[in-house]
Amino acid sequence: MIKSLRGMKEILPPQNKKYEHFIEVASSIAKKYGFEFIETPILEETALYIRSVGDSSDIVGKEMYSFIDKGKNDVSLRPEGTAGVVRSFIQQKYDKAGQVKRFFYYGPMFRYERPQKGRFRQFHQFGCESFGEDSYIEDINIILMMGDIFDKLNIEYTIKLNSLGCDECTPPYRKKLVKFLDTNIEEICDDCKTRRDTNPIRTLDCKNPNCQSLYVNAPKITTNLCQNCDSDFEKIKKILNSMNIKYEVDSNLVRGLDYYNKSAFEFISEGLAIAGGGRYDKLTSMLGGKDTPAIGFAIGIERIIELIEIPEDKKDGYYIGTMCEDLDELLLTLAHKKRKENKVHLNVNPKSLKATLKSADKLGFKYCVFIGEDEVKDNKIWIKDLQEKTELLINQKDF
Ligand code: HAM
């Protein structure tokens, strides 16, 4: 038997309802914040991810599903959504128009990771990307929107917040950090030794317990910000405080993708990141577009599905059964009429009336319709309201 590939997550019953519910909640909140739906291709040129997510990131370094297609193009399944949205934003020349544009999207992403709890090779994200807003107010809007989505789903979370600085403050900070790493070079892990050369800030994210205990004493980006980044970060914190939004500043929060600057954040629930994002003001120009400030986030949908409970569906619709033969035309006509407004299930092969009632109830139908020989003779149908426990005989033409 052919099975699905390891780590490739399918959305199946009963989780499918949670997926749909989540998409409904997240999309409707995103629309309230001015975001509109878009869908970009799942397959893009590999170069797009190398230039955006960054070749020093784990994603590009070891997790991409890349291959040469029949036209000899080097292509990759998208490991995340931001790069494709920015590519599309530039291709549609929205960057030249210079207007504010906000997009949301959802769908599968692919990373060749070691599958474990909450970590898959094909997983699903809901993401939002906002272009053209330079002000820290958009950073706060985004954090509020993420909070609104999780509050609506009754998910408890903590917010981790950092500022990664800009081109002015990051280079001198990086130098300080490298100096710190060099004084501890004998003790840090081999990965961090490599990161020291490729992207030293990523060392702060190292999961090795020994490195983590060393980096408690590393210089902090938050105390090395330039005046503009520091002032924006202070304003964000002040407003979140005044709005009673709880967060923790985590100056070791560096994110696994290389395109971020200034605000970076993650929402954590039950020990896992359920969402992450931040500003990426340089990405549009890095991909050949006009300099455009931008900020966004993505939510890991599989992790949300694990956390939410949704109310059972209300009973509705018609379950129609008959043991009489040659009623195909009548059944299909009745079902087609009712399906304009309601859900309808046809059972042309029930064992008995009792079995029909039982199936209708189990499948969540409000009404069970049964057509026996007497009903056929009199052009009637028998209906039982399974919720109210009432029954009725009506003319077929009145159904
Ligand atoms: P990310 O932090 O790599 O950011 O992913 C966002 C979320 O996707 C994570 O917080 C997690 O919930 C989920 N996730 C990531 N990898 C996996 C996996 N292997 N299995 C299951 N869930 C996973 C991004 O992808 C950025 N594009 C977010 C962003 C948008 N930044 C700006 N705009």
Tab-separated table of C-alpha atoms and ligand atoms in Angstrom:
chain	number	residue	atom	x	y	z
A	1	MET	CA	0.000	0.000	0.000
A	2	ILE	CA	1.266	3.479	-0.818
A	3	LYS	CA	1.314	5.704	2.249
A	4	SER	CA	1.770	9.452	2.602
A	5	LEU	CA	5.342	10.637	3.063
A	6	ARG	CA	6.740	10.979	6.589
A	7	GLY	CA	5.854	14.307	8.214
A	8	MET	CA	3.410	15.371	5.477
A	9	LYS	CA	0.404	16.589	7.397
A	10	GLU	CA	-3.089	16.037	6.025
A	11	ILE	CA	-6.158	17.876	7.302
A	12	LEU	CA	-8.654	15.095	7.954
A	13	PRO	CA	-11.891	14.657	9.951
A	14	PRO	CA	-12.500	15.490	12.760
A	15	GLN	CA	-9.713	18.136	12.656
A	16	ASN	CA	-11.007	19.489	9.328
A	17	LYS	CA	-13.743	21.373	11.204
A	18	LYS	CA	-11.172	23.067	13.424
A	19	TYR	CA	-9.121	24.037	10.373
A	20	GLU	CA	-12.161	25.592	8.688
A	21	HIS	CA	-13.195	27.348	11.889
A	22	PHE	CA	-9.709	28.771	12.360
A	23	ILE	CA	-9.547	30.053	8.757
A	24	GLU	CA	-12.953	31.686	9.167
A	25	VAL	CA	-11.968	33.438	12.409
A	26	ALA	CA	-8.508	34.522	11.223
A	27	SER	CA	-9.718	35.740	7.797
A	28	SER	CA	-12.581	37.744	9.221
A	29	ILE	CA	-10.310	39.442	11.778
A	30	ALA	CA	-7.631	40.113	9.126
A	31	LYS	CA	-10.262	41.779	6.927
A	32	LYS	CA	-11.235	44.051	9.830
A	33	TYR	CA	-7.615	45.207	9.932
A	34	GLY	CA	-7.638	45.968	6.193
A	35	PHE	CA	-6.015	42.784	4.816
A	36	GLU	CA	-7.227	41.168	1.588
A	37	PHE	CA	-6.856	37.554	0.514
A	38	ILE	CA	-4.216	36.491	-1.996
A	39	GLU	CA	-2.795	33.177	-3.113
A	40	THR	CA	0.727	32.860	-4.458
A	41	PRO	CA	2.260	29.742	-6.101
A	42	ILE	CA	3.511	26.883	-3.955
A	43	LEU	CA	6.484	26.479	-6.289
A	44	GLU	CA	8.918	29.364	-6.802
A	45	GLU	CA	12.470	29.818	-8.032
A	46	THR	CA	14.921	28.576	-5.402
A	47	ALA	CA	16.822	31.877	-5.709
A	48	LEU	CA	13.837	33.685	-4.163
A	49	TYR	CA	14.305	31.869	-0.855
A	50	ILE	CA	18.102	32.070	-0.924
A	51	ARG	CA	17.869	35.838	-1.285
A	52	SER	CA	15.096	36.365	1.282
A	53	VAL	CA	15.018	33.690	3.991
A	54	GLY	CA	18.821	33.705	3.631
A	55	ASP	CA	21.421	31.051	2.880
A	56	SER	CA	22.742	31.091	6.446
A	57	SER	CA	19.295	30.086	7.777
A	58	ASP	CA	18.513	26.452	8.640
A	59	ILE	CA	15.549	26.624	6.263
A	60	VAL	CA	17.638	27.353	3.165
A	61	GLY	CA	20.726	25.514	4.465
A	62	LYS	CA	19.082	22.152	5.153
A	63	GLU	CA	15.292	22.143	4.916
A	64	MET	CA	14.265	23.102	1.389
A	65	TYR	CA	12.490	20.782	-1.015
A	66	SER	CA	14.428	21.903	-4.095
A	67	PHE	CA	14.696	20.218	-7.456
A	68	ILE	CA	15.470	20.892	-11.104
A	69	ASP	CA	12.255	20.838	-13.144
A	70	LYS	CA	11.843	19.552	-16.703
A	71	GLY	CA	12.785	22.977	-18.063
A	72	LYS	CA	16.049	22.808	-16.039
A	73	ASN	CA	14.881	25.525	-13.614
A	74	ASP	CA	16.026	25.303	-9.996
A	75	VAL	CA	12.717	25.461	-8.096
A	76	SER	CA	11.592	24.911	-4.485
A	77	LEU	CA	8.373	24.166	-2.636
A	78	ARG	CA	7.717	27.231	-0.515
A	79	PRO	CA	9.117	26.868	3.029
A	80	GLU	CA	7.175	29.983	4.119
A	81	GLY	CA	4.835	32.570	2.600
A	82	THR	CA	6.488	35.965	2.990
A	83	ALA	CA	9.032	35.652	0.163
A	84	GLY	CA	6.377	34.722	-2.426
A	85	VAL	CA	4.094	37.573	-1.341
A	86	VAL	CA	6.961	40.086	-1.601
A	87	ARG	CA	7.918	38.693	-5.022
A	88	SER	CA	4.323	39.105	-6.171
A	89	PHE	CA	4.083	42.600	-4.636
A	90	ILE	CA	7.090	43.672	-6.717
A	91	GLN	CA	5.932	41.825	-9.862
A	92	GLN	CA	2.548	43.611	-9.695
A	93	LYS	CA	4.460	46.916	-9.342
A	94	TYR	CA	2.689	47.775	-6.101
A	95	ASP	CA	6.066	48.931	-4.793
A	96	LYS	CA	6.195	51.637	-7.492
A	97	ALA	CA	2.661	52.824	-6.616
A	98	GLY	CA	3.851	53.402	-3.072
A	99	GLN	CA	0.440	52.731	-1.497
A	100	VAL	CA	-0.256	50.777	1.646
A	101	LYS	CA	-1.177	47.167	0.730
A	102	ARG	CA	-2.141	44.450	3.151
A	103	PHE	CA	-2.493	40.785	2.200
A	104	PHE	CA	-3.420	37.576	3.983
A	105	TYR	CA	-2.942	34.012	2.751
A	106	TYR	CA	-3.082	30.451	3.976
A	107	GLY	CA	-1.968	27.087	2.745
A	108	PRO	CA	0.739	24.437	2.864
A	109	MET	CA	4.439	25.144	3.509
A	110	PHE	CA	7.269	22.610	3.211
A	111	ARG	CA	10.379	22.190	5.336
A	112	TYR	CA	12.489	19.052	5.490
A	113	GLU	CA	12.657	19.015	9.297
A	114	ARG	CA	12.778	16.073	11.691
A	115	PRO	CA	9.080	15.396	12.391
A	116	GLN	CA	8.104	15.689	16.056
A	117	LYS	CA	5.282	17.195	18.145
A	118	GLY	CA	4.023	20.295	16.312
A	119	ARG	CA	6.746	20.012	13.656
A	120	PHE	CA	6.004	18.596	10.223
A	121	ARG	CA	7.473	18.568	6.734
A	122	GLN	CA	4.251	19.738	5.147
A	123	PHE	CA	2.366	22.048	7.472
A	124	HIS	CA	-0.071	24.917	7.060
A	125	GLN	CA	0.274	28.583	7.841
A	126	PHE	CA	-2.048	31.554	7.940
A	127	GLY	CA	-0.005	34.671	7.249
A	128	CYS	CA	-0.444	38.428	6.902
A	129	GLU	CA	1.915	40.873	5.193
A	130	SER	CA	1.536	44.642	5.385
A	131	PHE	CA	3.450	46.918	2.969
A	132	GLY	CA	4.047	50.642	3.004
A	133	GLU	CA	3.535	51.501	6.694
A	134	ASP	CA	6.705	52.849	8.223
A	135	SER	CA	5.198	53.734	11.575
A	136	TYR	CA	5.494	51.611	14.731
A	137	ILE	CA	1.693	51.920	14.862
A	138	GLU	CA	1.504	49.137	12.275
A	139	ASP	CA	3.690	46.949	14.532
A	140	ILE	CA	1.161	47.444	17.312
A	141	ASN	CA	-1.775	46.817	14.950
A	142	ILE	CA	-0.222	43.513	13.927
A	143	ILE	CA	0.351	42.414	17.529
A	144	LEU	CA	-3.224	43.420	18.429
A	145	MET	CA	-4.601	41.532	15.434
A	146	MET	CA	-2.701	38.359	16.372
A	147	GLY	CA	-4.021	38.739	19.929
A	148	ASP	CA	-7.583	39.188	18.617
A	149	ILE	CA	-7.320	35.962	16.611
A	150	PHE	CA	-6.050	33.916	19.570
A	151	ASP	CA	-8.507	35.524	22.012
A	152	LYS	CA	-11.410	34.697	19.719
A	153	LEU	CA	-10.215	31.073	19.682
A	154	ASN	CA	-9.774	31.042	23.497
A	155	ILE	CA	-6.085	30.250	23.187
A	156	GLU	CA	-3.813	31.339	26.023
A	157	TYR	CA	-0.447	32.700	24.959
A	158	THR	CA	2.526	34.762	25.965
A	159	ILE	CA	4.055	37.318	23.624
A	160	LYS	CA	7.820	37.514	23.226
A	161	LEU	CA	9.044	40.771	21.811
A	162	ASN	CA	12.407	42.032	20.626
A	163	SER	CA	13.902	44.693	18.433
A	164	LEU	CA	16.581	43.505	16.024
A	165	GLY	CA	17.693	47.041	15.146
A	166	CYS	CA	18.450	48.431	11.717
A	167	ASP	CA	21.410	48.937	9.396
A	168	GLU	CA	22.693	51.641	11.720
A	169	CYS	CA	22.679	49.716	15.007
A	170	THR	CA	23.109	46.082	13.929
A	171	PRO	CA	26.681	46.269	12.492
A	172	PRO	CA	28.286	47.719	15.661
A	173	TYR	CA	26.217	45.322	17.795
A	174	ARG	CA	27.339	42.385	15.650
A	175	LYS	CA	30.966	43.379	16.243
A	176	LYS	CA	30.420	43.404	20.012
A	177	LEU	CA	28.725	40.016	19.838
A	178	VAL	CA	31.553	38.499	17.773
A	179	LYS	CA	34.035	39.796	20.342
A	180	PHE	CA	31.984	38.116	23.080
A	181	LEU	CA	31.823	34.862	21.073
A	182	ASP	CA	35.583	34.968	20.522
A	183	THR	CA	36.252	35.195	24.252
A	184	ASN	CA	34.127	32.024	24.660
A	185	ILE	CA	35.143	30.295	21.413
A	186	GLU	CA	36.468	27.148	23.160
A	187	GLU	CA	33.141	26.563	24.887
A	188	ILE	CA	30.549	27.280	22.191
A	189	CYS	CA	29.157	24.467	20.004
A	190	ASP	CA	30.381	23.796	16.454
A	191	ASP	CA	27.168	25.215	14.928
A	192	CYS	CA	27.729	28.482	16.801
A	193	LYS	CA	31.326	28.585	15.595
A	194	THR	CA	29.947	28.499	12.029
A	195	ARG	CA	27.224	31.038	12.864
A	196	ARG	CA	29.922	33.363	14.275
A	197	ASP	CA	31.172	33.700	10.685
A	198	THR	CA	27.895	33.514	8.738
A	199	ASN	CA	25.314	35.276	10.928
A	200	PRO	CA	26.532	35.809	14.510
A	201	ILE	CA	23.145	37.030	15.809
A	202	ARG	CA	21.706	33.561	15.143
A	203	THR	CA	23.977	32.148	17.882
A	204	LEU	CA	21.600	33.680	20.456
A	205	ASP	CA	18.908	31.265	19.241
A	206	CYS	CA	21.096	28.170	19.797
A	207	LYS	CA	19.264	25.325	21.565
A	208	ASN	CA	22.452	23.824	23.063
A	209	PRO	CA	22.066	24.194	26.883
A	210	ASN	CA	25.741	25.035	27.345
A	211	CYS	CA	25.578	27.822	24.731
A	212	GLN	CA	22.318	29.091	26.216
A	213	SER	CA	23.857	29.436	29.678
A	214	LEU	CA	26.854	31.281	28.177
A	215	TYR	CA	24.697	33.670	26.144
A	216	VAL	CA	22.887	34.930	29.242
A	217	ASN	CA	25.920	37.202	29.544
A	218	ALA	CA	26.132	38.135	25.853
A	219	PRO	CA	25.712	41.813	24.909
A	220	LYS	CA	22.030	42.520	24.283
A	221	ILE	CA	20.708	44.090	21.093
A	222	THR	CA	18.045	45.938	23.104
A	223	THR	CA	20.712	47.944	24.932
A	224	ASN	CA	22.608	48.631	21.688
A	225	LEU	CA	19.849	50.137	19.545
A	226	CYS	CA	20.266	53.415	17.669
A	227	GLN	CA	18.133	56.341	18.782
A	228	ASN	CA	15.376	55.773	16.213
A	229	CYS	CA	15.036	52.001	16.859
A	230	ASP	CA	15.206	52.534	20.601
A	231	SER	CA	12.548	55.249	20.510
A	232	ASP	CA	10.185	53.099	18.392
A	233	PHE	CA	10.741	50.076	20.646
A	234	GLU	CA	10.017	52.177	23.744
A	235	LYS	CA	6.809	53.560	22.178
A	236	ILE	CA	5.617	50.078	21.254
A	237	LYS	CA	6.213	48.811	24.789
A	238	LYS	CA	4.593	51.876	26.345
A	239	ILE	CA	1.433	51.585	24.260
A	240	LEU	CA	1.154	47.819	24.798
A	241	ASN	CA	1.504	48.466	28.552
A	242	SER	CA	-1.153	51.157	28.483
A	243	MET	CA	-3.484	48.823	26.560
A	244	ASN	CA	-2.809	46.130	29.138
A	245	ILE	CA	-1.299	43.738	26.576
A	246	LYS	CA	1.120	41.469	28.396
A	247	TYR	CA	4.467	40.668	26.743
A	248	GLU	CA	8.013	39.728	27.691
A	249	VAL	CA	11.031	41.370	26.124
A	250	ASP	CA	13.342	38.575	24.969
A	251	SER	CA	16.549	40.049	23.582
A	252	ASN	CA	17.623	36.554	22.448
A	253	LEU	CA	14.598	36.247	20.149
A	254	VAL	CA	16.269	36.423	16.752
A	255	ARG	CA	13.896	34.366	14.534
A	256	GLY	CA	14.995	31.700	12.079
A	257	LEU	CA	14.735	33.780	8.905
A	258	ASP	CA	17.288	36.387	7.914
A	259	TYR	CA	15.069	39.150	6.568
A	260	TYR	CA	13.979	40.808	9.822
A	261	ASN	CA	14.868	44.202	11.261
A	262	LYS	CA	13.414	46.192	14.185
A	263	SER	CA	10.327	44.528	15.748
A	264	ALA	CA	10.370	40.737	16.009
A	265	PHE	CA	7.823	38.728	17.980
A	266	GLU	CA	6.573	35.258	18.729
A	267	PHE	CA	3.401	34.042	20.384
A	268	ILE	CA	4.001	31.001	22.580
A	269	SER	CA	1.386	28.564	23.851
A	270	GLU	CA	2.030	25.365	25.796
A	271	GLY	CA	5.742	25.664	25.091
A	272	LEU	CA	5.470	25.947	21.295
A	273	ALA	CA	5.590	29.008	19.030
A	274	ILE	CA	2.109	29.246	17.531
A	275	ALA	CA	3.028	32.327	15.489
A	276	GLY	CA	5.992	34.486	14.637
A	277	GLY	CA	6.756	37.576	12.661
A	278	GLY	CA	8.298	40.989	12.520
A	279	ARG	CA	9.399	43.885	10.345
A	280	TYR	CA	11.305	43.298	7.139
A	281	ASP	CA	11.860	46.789	5.746
A	282	LYS	CA	14.767	45.770	3.514
A	283	LEU	CA	13.289	42.686	1.866
A	284	THR	CA	11.461	44.406	-1.003
A	285	SER	CA	14.619	46.215	-2.120
A	286	MET	CA	16.723	43.061	-1.552
A	287	LEU	CA	14.455	41.309	-4.078
A	288	GLY	CA	14.858	44.086	-6.632
A	289	GLY	CA	11.857	46.269	-5.759
A	290	LYS	CA	11.555	49.816	-4.520
A	291	ASP	CA	12.395	50.310	-0.844
A	292	THR	CA	9.125	49.585	1.000
A	293	PRO	CA	8.659	49.234	4.754
A	294	ALA	CA	6.862	46.002	5.598
A	295	ILE	CA	5.806	43.846	8.521
A	296	GLY	CA	3.977	40.552	8.875
A	297	PHE	CA	3.479	37.290	10.717
A	298	ALA	CA	2.441	33.692	10.198
A	299	ILE	CA	0.484	31.318	12.413
A	300	GLY	CA	1.183	27.554	12.435
A	301	ILE	CA	-2.257	26.050	11.877
A	302	GLU	CA	-1.451	22.482	13.045
A	303	ARG	CA	-0.363	23.930	16.385
A	304	ILE	CA	-3.647	25.878	16.646
A	305	ILE	CA	-5.733	22.794	15.839
A	306	GLU	CA	-4.152	21.062	18.850
A	307	LEU	CA	-5.265	23.912	21.113
A	308	ILE	CA	-8.814	24.723	20.121
A	309	GLU	CA	-12.161	23.221	20.949
A	310	ILE	CA	-15.059	24.142	18.718
A	311	PRO	CA	-18.733	23.892	19.605
A	312	GLU	CA	-20.518	20.905	18.127
A	313	ASP	CA	-22.352	21.747	14.916
A	314	LYS	CA	-25.998	22.644	15.374
A	315	LYS	CA	-28.313	19.939	14.066
A	316	ASP	CA	-29.597	20.858	10.635
A	317	GLY	CA	-30.549	19.507	7.228
A	318	TYR	CA	-32.559	16.575	5.921
A	319	TYR	CA	-31.652	12.896	5.919
A	320	ILE	CA	-33.947	11.232	3.399
A	321	GLY	CA	-34.372	7.478	3.320
A	322	THR	CA	-36.600	5.008	1.541
A	323	MET	CA	-36.775	1.268	1.165
A	324	CYS	CA	-39.090	1.553	-1.859
A	325	GLU	CA	-37.636	0.980	-5.289
A	326	ASP	CA	-37.952	3.168	-8.380
A	327	LEU	CA	-38.084	6.430	-6.418
A	328	ASP	CA	-34.863	7.810	-7.859
A	329	GLU	CA	-36.574	10.632	-9.709
A	330	LEU	CA	-38.659	11.696	-6.689
A	331	LEU	CA	-35.704	11.496	-4.285
A	332	LEU	CA	-33.386	13.485	-6.513
A	333	THR	CA	-36.071	16.111	-7.172
A	334	LEU	CA	-36.803	16.534	-3.454
A	335	ALA	CA	-33.105	16.637	-2.546
A	336	HIS	CA	-32.236	19.103	-5.298
A	337	LYS	CA	-35.015	21.451	-4.173
A	338	LYS	CA	-33.993	21.338	-0.511
A	339	ARG	CA	-30.255	21.668	-1.247
A	340	LYS	CA	-30.835	25.253	-2.415
A	341	GLU	CA	-30.934	26.106	1.307
A	342	ASN	CA	-30.092	23.001	3.327
A	343	LYS	CA	-27.744	20.085	3.583
A	344	VAL	CA	-29.357	16.838	2.353
A	345	HIS	CA	-28.242	13.225	2.546
A	346	LEU	CA	-29.950	10.519	0.505
A	347	ASN	CA	-30.055	6.921	1.678
A	348	VAL	CA	-31.617	4.622	-0.915
A	349	ASN	CA	-30.626	1.465	0.867
A	350	PRO	CA	-31.517	1.635	4.578
A	351	LYS	CA	-32.127	-1.568	6.534
A	352	SER	CA	-35.247	-0.220	8.276
A	353	LEU	CA	-36.964	2.954	9.432
A	354	LYS	CA	-35.227	2.518	12.791
A	355	ALA	CA	-31.816	2.340	11.126
A	356	THR	CA	-32.628	5.430	9.041
A	357	LEU	CA	-33.560	7.430	12.151
A	358	LYS	CA	-30.407	6.287	13.930
A	359	SER	CA	-28.086	7.280	11.070
A	360	ALA	CA	-29.806	10.653	10.637
A	361	ASP	CA	-29.314	11.396	14.333
A	362	LYS	CA	-25.704	10.205	14.395
A	363	LEU	CA	-24.783	12.337	11.392
A	364	GLY	CA	-26.249	15.470	13.017
A	365	PHE	CA	-29.342	15.958	10.853
A	366	LYS	CA	-32.309	17.850	12.282
A	367	TYR	CA	-34.911	16.117	10.127
A	368	CYS	CA	-35.306	12.510	9.096
A	369	VAL	CA	-37.531	12.034	6.063
A	370	PHE	CA	-38.867	8.574	5.307
A	371	ILE	CA	-40.921	7.495	2.304
A	372	GLY	CA	-42.666	4.169	2.796
A	373	GLU	CA	-45.125	2.363	0.530
A	374	ASP	CA	-48.172	4.182	2.020
A	375	GLU	CA	-46.540	7.547	1.487
A	376	VAL	CA	-45.723	6.662	-2.137
A	377	LYS	CA	-49.355	5.724	-2.727
A	378	ASP	CA	-50.670	8.990	-1.213
A	379	ASN	CA	-47.935	11.284	-2.630
A	380	LYS	CA	-46.866	12.091	0.922
A	381	ILE	CA	-43.620	12.088	2.904
A	382	TRP	CA	-43.103	11.443	6.580
A	383	ILE	CA	-40.795	13.833	8.480
A	384	LYS	CA	-39.464	13.550	12.017
A	385	ASP	CA	-37.868	16.547	13.731
A	386	LEU	CA	-35.100	14.767	15.639
A	387	GLN	CA	-34.509	17.721	17.921
A	388	GLU	CA	-38.098	18.523	18.871
A	389	LYS	CA	-39.141	14.846	18.648
A	390	THR	CA	-42.214	15.718	16.580
A	391	GLU	CA	-43.441	14.004	13.420
A	392	LEU	CA	-45.473	15.124	10.467
A	393	LEU	CA	-47.001	13.770	7.263
A	394	ILE	CA	-46.965	16.259	4.380
A	395	ASN	CA	-47.693	16.338	0.655
A	396	GLN	CA	-44.620	15.758	-1.468
A	397	LYS	CA	-45.267	18.969	-3.374
A	398	ASP	CA	-45.201	20.991	-0.110
A	399	PHE	CA	-41.760	19.735	0.921
B	1	HAM	P1	8.175	31.030	11.162
B	1	HAM	O1	8.452	31.430	12.590
B	1	HAM	O2	9.216	30.247	10.490
B	1	HAM	O3	7.871	32.370	10.385
B	1	HAM	O4	6.812	30.210	11.097
B	1	HAM	C1	5.625	30.723	11.658
B	1	HAM	C2	4.907	29.631	12.427
B	1	HAM	O5	4.711	28.479	11.595
B	1	HAM	C3	5.694	29.078	13.618
B	1	HAM	O6	5.514	29.908	14.745
B	1	HAM	C4	5.030	27.731	13.810
B	1	HAM	O7	3.816	27.866	14.525
B	1	HAM	C5	4.717	27.310	12.390
B	1	HAM	N1	5.731	26.368	11.892
B	1	HAM	C6	6.962	26.641	11.441
B	1	HAM	N2	7.591	25.514	11.053
B	1	HAM	C7	6.735	24.484	11.262
B	1	HAM	C8	6.774	23.070	11.053
B	1	HAM	N3	7.841	22.467	10.529
B	1	HAM	N4	5.678	22.332	11.393
B	1	HAM	C9	4.582	22.922	11.904
B	1	HAM	N5	4.480	24.259	12.120
B	1	HAM	C10	5.535	25.029	11.803
B	1	HAM	C11	7.585	32.423	9.053
B	1	HAM	O8	7.335	31.482	8.369
B	1	HAM	C12	7.529	33.848	8.539
B	1	HAM	N6	7.196	33.806	7.115
B	1	HAM	C13	6.513	34.660	9.314
B	1	HAM	C14	6.402	36.062	8.814
B	1	HAM	C15	5.454	36.561	7.983
B	1	HAM	N7	7.245	37.044	9.096
B	1	HAM	C16	6.856	38.141	8.465
B	1	HAM	N8	5.780	37.857	7.780
